[in-house]
mmCIF file of C-alpha atoms in Angstrom:
data_model
loop_
_atom_site.group_PDB
_atom_site.id
_atom_site.type_symbol
_atom_site.label_atom_id
_atom_site.label_comp_id
_atom_site.label_asym_id
_atom_site.label_seq_id
_atom_site.Cartn_x
_atom_site.Cartn_y
_atom_site.Cartn_z
ATOM 1 C CA MET O 133 -133.457 174.719 29.270
ATOM 2 C CA LEU O 134 -131.217 171.727 30.014
ATOM 3 C CA VAL O 135 -128.590 173.102 27.628
ATOM 4 C CA LEU O 136 -128.609 176.439 29.445
ATOM 5 C CA VAL O 137 -128.134 174.712 32.805
ATOM 6 C CA LEU O 138 -125.253 172.653 31.386
ATOM 7 C CA VAL O 139 -123.593 175.784 29.954
ATOM 8 C CA VAL O 140 -123.911 177.582 33.298
ATOM 9 C CA LEU O 141 -122.472 174.559 35.123
ATOM 10 C CA LEU O 142 -119.591 174.376 32.634
ATOM 11 C CA VAL O 143 -118.807 178.081 33.096
ATOM 12 C CA LEU O 144 -118.887 177.654 36.873
ATOM 13 C CA LEU O 145 -116.589 174.639 36.614
ATOM 14 C CA VAL O 146 -114.107 176.588 34.462
ATOM 15 C CA LEU O 147 -114.151 179.469 36.955
ATOM 16 C CA LEU O 148 -113.578 177.060 39.817
ATOM 17 C CA VAL O 149 -110.617 175.470 38.020
ATOM 18 C CA MET O 150 -109.144 178.933 37.339
ATOM 19 C CA LEU O 151 -109.506 179.901 41.004
ATOM 20 C CA VAL O 152 -107.829 176.679 42.107
ATOM 21 C CA MET O 153 -104.949 177.278 39.662
ATOM 22 C CA LEU O 154 -104.443 180.837 40.972
ATOM 23 C CA ALA O 155 -104.504 179.572 44.556
ATOM 24 C CA VAL O 156 -101.926 176.881 43.725
ATOM 25 C CA LEU O 157 -99.590 179.445 42.118
ATOM 26 C CA GLU O 158 -99.869 181.731 45.138
ATOM 27 C CA ILE O 159 -99.289 178.792 47.487
ATOM 28 C CA LEU O 160 -96.181 177.832 45.489
ATOM 29 C CA ALA O 161 -94.759 181.351 45.909
ATOM 30 C CA ILE O 162 -95.457 181.235 49.635
ATOM 31 C CA LEU O 163 -94.085 177.684 49.915
ATOM 32 C CA GLU O 164 -90.832 178.765 48.278
ATOM 33 C CA ILE O 165 -90.298 181.311 51.027
ATOM 34 C CA LEU O 166 -91.520 178.923 53.708
ATOM 35 C CA ALA O 167 -89.145 176.233 52.447
ATOM 36 C CA ILE O 168 -86.245 178.599 53.034
ATOM 37 C CA LEU O 169 -87.503 179.486 56.481
ATOM 38 C CA ALA O 170 -88.358 175.866 57.302
ATOM 39 C CA LEU O 171 -84.751 174.962 56.641
ATOM 40 C CA VAL O 172 -83.694 177.410 59.332
ATOM 41 C CA MET O 173 -83.073 174.557 61.718
ATOM 42 C CA THR O 174 -83.587 175.309 65.396
ATOM 43 C CA MET O 175 -81.565 172.865 67.443
ATOM 44 C CA THR O 176 -82.575 172.291 71.055
ATOM 45 C CA MET O 177 -79.473 171.936 73.190
ATOM 46 C CA MET O 178 -80.988 172.232 76.651
ATOM 47 C CA THR O 179 -80.905 168.588 77.712
ATOM 48 C CA MET O 180 -77.836 167.339 75.877
ATOM 49 C CA SER O 181 -74.981 165.893 77.830
ATOM 50 C CA THR O 182 -72.768 165.151 74.794
ATOM 51 C CA ALA O 183 -72.465 166.292 71.181
ATOM 52 C CA VAL O 184 -73.803 162.944 69.897
ATOM 53 C CA PRO O 185 -77.544 163.668 70.440
ATOM 54 C CA PHE O 186 -77.012 167.077 68.878
ATOM 55 C CA CYS O 187 -75.444 165.481 65.790
ATOM 56 C CA LEU O 188 -78.369 163.043 65.649
ATOM 57 C CA GLN O 189 -80.796 165.969 65.566
ATOM 58 C CA VAL O 190 -78.873 167.569 62.714
ATOM 59 C CA TRP O 191 -78.725 164.244 60.878
ATOM 60 C CA SER O 192 -82.488 163.677 61.311
ATOM 61 C CA VAL O 193 -83.424 167.100 59.949
ATOM 62 C CA GLN O 194 -80.996 166.777 57.039
ATOM 63 C CA ASN O 195 -82.265 163.302 56.217
ATOM 64 C CA ILE O 196 -85.808 164.666 55.886
ATOM 65 C CA ILE O 197 -84.563 167.559 53.753
ATOM 66 C CA HIS O 198 -82.715 165.087 51.542
ATOM 67 C CA GLU O 199 -85.802 162.853 51.210
ATOM 68 C CA LEU O 200 -87.832 165.891 50.130
ATOM 69 C CA ASN O 201 -85.211 166.684 47.456
ATOM 70 C CA ALA O 202 -84.794 170.101 49.065
ATOM 71 C CA SER O 203 -81.016 169.949 49.574
ATOM 72 C CA SER O 204 -80.457 172.691 47.002
ATOM 73 C CA THR O 205 -82.724 175.089 48.912
ATOM 74 C CA PRO O 206 -80.654 177.671 50.811
ATOM 75 C CA GLN O 207 -80.010 176.558 54.380
ATOM 76 C CA ILE O 208 -79.206 178.391 57.585
ATOM 77 C CA LEU O 209 -77.984 176.341 60.540
ATOM 78 C CA VAL O 210 -79.439 177.954 63.676
ATOM 79 C CA LEU O 211 -77.986 176.787 66.977
ATOM 80 C CA ASN O 212 -80.559 177.894 69.542
ATOM 81 C CA LYS O 213 -80.405 177.725 73.353
ATOM 82 C CA ALA O 214 -76.682 178.375 73.189
ATOM 83 C CA ASP O 215 -76.820 179.760 76.729
ATOM 84 C CA LYS O 216 -77.959 176.357 78.088
ATOM 85 C CA TYR O 217 -75.402 174.484 75.984
ATOM 86 C CA LEU O 218 -72.678 176.799 77.288
ATOM 87 C CA GLU O 219 -73.778 176.125 80.890
ATOM 88 C CA LEU O 220 -73.595 172.348 80.352
ATOM 89 C CA HIS O 221 -70.415 172.132 78.274
ATOM 90 C CA ASN O 222 -68.446 175.340 78.900
ATOM 91 C CA ARG O 223 -68.237 175.794 75.122
ATOM 92 C CA LEU O 224 -70.409 176.365 72.076
ATOM 93 C CA PRO O 225 -70.976 173.585 69.506
ATOM 94 C CA ASP O 226 -68.542 173.543 66.595
ATOM 95 C CA PRO O 227 -70.418 174.293 63.323
ATOM 96 C CA ALA O 228 -67.597 172.725 61.282
ATOM 97 C CA GLU O 229 -68.143 169.448 63.142
ATOM 98 C CA LEU O 230 -71.900 169.623 62.519
ATOM 99 C CA ASN O 231 -71.441 170.312 58.807
ATOM 100 C CA LYS O 232 -69.866 166.843 58.453
ATOM 101 C CA VAL O 233 -72.903 165.071 59.932
ATOM 102 C CA HIS O 234 -74.818 164.667 56.639
ATOM 103 C CA ASP O 235 -73.831 165.118 52.986
ATOM 104 C CA ALA O 236 -76.958 167.195 52.355
ATOM 105 C CA LEU O 237 -76.040 169.730 55.064
ATOM 106 C CA THR O 238 -74.952 172.763 53.090
ATOM 107 C CA PRO O 239 -75.658 175.835 55.201
ATOM 108 C CA ARG O 240 -74.380 179.114 53.829
ATOM 109 C CA TYR O 241 -74.575 180.587 57.298
ATOM 110 C CA THR O 242 -74.510 179.357 60.877
ATOM 111 C CA VAL O 243 -76.051 181.557 63.558
ATOM 112 C CA VAL O 244 -75.790 180.942 67.312
ATOM 113 C CA THR O 245 -78.800 182.209 69.263
ATOM 114 C CA ALA O 246 -80.225 182.263 72.751
ATOM 115 C CA ALA O 247 -83.797 183.288 71.927
ATOM 116 C CA ARG O 248 -84.949 183.493 75.557
ATOM 117 C CA LEU O 249 -82.214 186.052 76.223
ATOM 118 C CA GLY O 250 -82.691 187.769 72.863
ATOM 119 C CA LYS O 251 -79.090 187.001 71.846
ATOM 120 C CA GLY O 252 -78.292 186.520 68.171
ATOM 121 C CA LEU O 253 -81.834 187.260 66.974
ATOM 122 C CA ARG O 254 -80.883 190.454 65.125
ATOM 123 C CA LYS O 255 -78.103 188.589 63.326
ATOM 124 C CA LEU O 256 -80.529 185.756 62.487
ATOM 125 C CA MET O 257 -82.995 188.238 60.952
ATOM 126 C CA GLN O 258 -80.187 189.811 58.899
ATOM 127 C CA VAL O 259 -79.046 186.399 57.662
ATOM 128 C CA VAL O 260 -82.610 185.329 56.759
ATOM 129 C CA GLU O 261 -83.095 188.590 54.833
ATOM 130 C CA ARG O 262 -79.755 188.103 53.068
ATOM 131 C CA VAL O 263 -80.613 184.516 52.069
ATOM 132 C CA LEU O 264 -84.051 185.563 50.816
ATOM 133 C CA LEU O 265 -82.520 188.346 48.716
ATOM 134 C CA GLU O 266 -79.842 185.986 47.364
ATOM 135 C CA SER O 267 -82.503 183.519 46.249
ATOM 136 C CA ALA O 268 -84.661 186.202 44.614
ATOM 137 C CA SER O 269 -84.240 187.818 41.212
ATOM 138 C CA LYS O 270 -84.310 191.548 40.617
ATOM 139 C CA ALA O 271 -86.886 192.552 38.022
ATOM 140 C CA THR O 272 -88.560 195.637 36.632
ATOM 141 C CA LEU O 273 -92.284 195.297 36.038
ATOM 142 C CA LEU O 274 -94.905 197.573 34.525
ATOM 143 C CA ILE O 275 -98.172 196.493 36.103
ATOM 144 C CA PRO O 276 -101.373 198.004 34.683
ATOM 145 C CA TYR O 277 -103.657 199.681 37.174
ATOM 146 C CA SER O 278 -106.294 197.064 36.322
ATOM 147 C CA ALA O 279 -103.988 194.353 37.754
ATOM 148 C CA GLY O 280 -103.919 195.592 41.332
ATOM 149 C CA ASP O 281 -103.831 192.018 42.613
ATOM 150 C CA ALA O 282 -100.477 191.467 40.866
ATOM 151 C CA LEU O 283 -99.055 194.620 42.460
ATOM 152 C CA ALA O 284 -100.349 193.470 45.850
ATOM 153 C CA GLN O 285 -98.530 190.130 45.415
ATOM 154 C CA VAL O 286 -95.287 191.951 44.572
ATOM 155 C CA HIS O 287 -95.589 193.940 47.800
ATOM 156 C CA LYS O 288 -96.622 190.894 49.848
ATOM 157 C CA VAL O 289 -94.001 188.401 48.627
ATOM 158 C CA GLY O 290 -91.210 190.535 47.156
ATOM 159 C CA THR O 291 -88.884 193.280 48.318
ATOM 160 C CA VAL O 292 -89.771 196.507 46.504
ATOM 161 C CA VAL O 293 -86.770 198.698 45.715
ATOM 162 C CA GLU O 294 -88.462 201.344 43.596
ATOM 163 C CA GLU O 295 -92.038 202.200 42.641
ATOM 164 C CA GLU O 296 -93.277 204.856 40.200
ATOM 165 C CA PHE O 297 -96.776 205.619 38.997
ATOM 166 C CA GLU O 298 -96.884 206.113 35.231
ATOM 167 C CA VAL O 299 -99.685 206.698 32.738
ATOM 168 C CA SER O 300 -99.920 203.032 31.716
ATOM 169 C CA GLY O 301 -99.496 201.553 35.197
ATOM 170 C CA THR O 302 -97.154 201.165 38.162
ATOM 171 C CA ARG O 303 -93.479 200.574 37.363
ATOM 172 C CA VAL O 304 -91.902 198.488 40.118
ATOM 173 C CA VAL O 305 -88.318 197.354 40.645
ATOM 174 C CA ALA O 306 -88.326 194.466 43.121
ATOM 175 C CA TYR O 307 -86.577 191.300 44.247
ATOM 176 C CA LEU O 308 -88.999 188.425 43.660
ATOM 177 C CA PRO O 309 -88.927 184.654 44.099
ATOM 178 C CA ARG O 310 -88.653 182.813 40.780
ATOM 179 C CA SER O 311 -92.166 181.335 41.136
ATOM 180 C CA LEU O 312 -93.796 184.778 41.385
ATOM 181 C CA LEU O 313 -91.572 186.201 38.660
ATOM 182 C CA ASN O 314 -92.723 183.422 36.323
ATOM 183 C CA LYS O 315 -96.340 184.176 37.190
ATOM 184 C CA LEU O 316 -95.894 187.907 36.458
ATOM 185 C CA GLU O 317 -93.754 187.420 33.349
ATOM 186 C CA ARG O 318 -96.201 189.318 31.096
ATOM 187 C CA TYR O 319 -95.544 192.482 33.154
ATOM 188 C CA THR O 320 -91.751 192.138 33.146
ATOM 189 C CA LEU O 321 -89.841 194.820 31.247
ATOM 190 C CA ARG O 322 -86.780 193.772 29.287
ATOM 191 C CA PRO O 323 -83.755 196.142 29.446
ATOM 192 C CA GLU O 324 -84.580 197.725 26.062
ATOM 193 C CA GLN O 325 -88.156 198.365 27.239
ATOM 194 C CA GLU O 326 -86.855 199.968 30.434
ATOM 195 C CA THR O 327 -84.658 202.303 28.375
ATOM 196 C CA ALA O 328 -87.570 203.223 26.094
ATOM 197 C CA ALA O 329 -89.834 203.869 29.082
ATOM 198 C CA ALA O 330 -87.191 206.095 30.695
ATOM 199 C CA LYS O 331 -86.803 208.124 27.476
ATOM 200 C CA ALA O 332 -90.582 208.540 27.155
ATOM 201 C CA GLN O 333 -90.727 210.325 30.502
#
């Protein structure tokens, strides 16, 4: 009887470890996207009387990013409350000047917004989408119908370009973060497999 209880406890422990590992992998995929979005730095310019405090804000954020070894993560410099800054200074801040504040500051894009007025938000969304697509990899996957959770993750985290239902499963072409692509590697079709699958239809 004791052996049976120990076996059941061992099986439960293994299942618990597997669930934790799956949760960690999903969290890593989400964190990769959140890291990109977290680096979309919103700078508050409402109370600034000179450019110095603004540069200090940029330096502080970049210093934290550098300490986290996240400097290679794509960055977008978002200059929010531009309407207030313009009222105080009769000009917008110079992104070129801000880019010199910290060595780790490497934004691909700078977007000026006035969120309260709704200005620049559409451009910000386009830039965020562009950065996410640039940091993702395009892949073709054949996901068996029995792995519906994998297909759900592709739809949740990735950008689906094409989806076809085949006899052996769902064939999906999508842009995916590297972490999710690694997790779904067993479903990834190599180019020669894609060609063979196309001929079979």
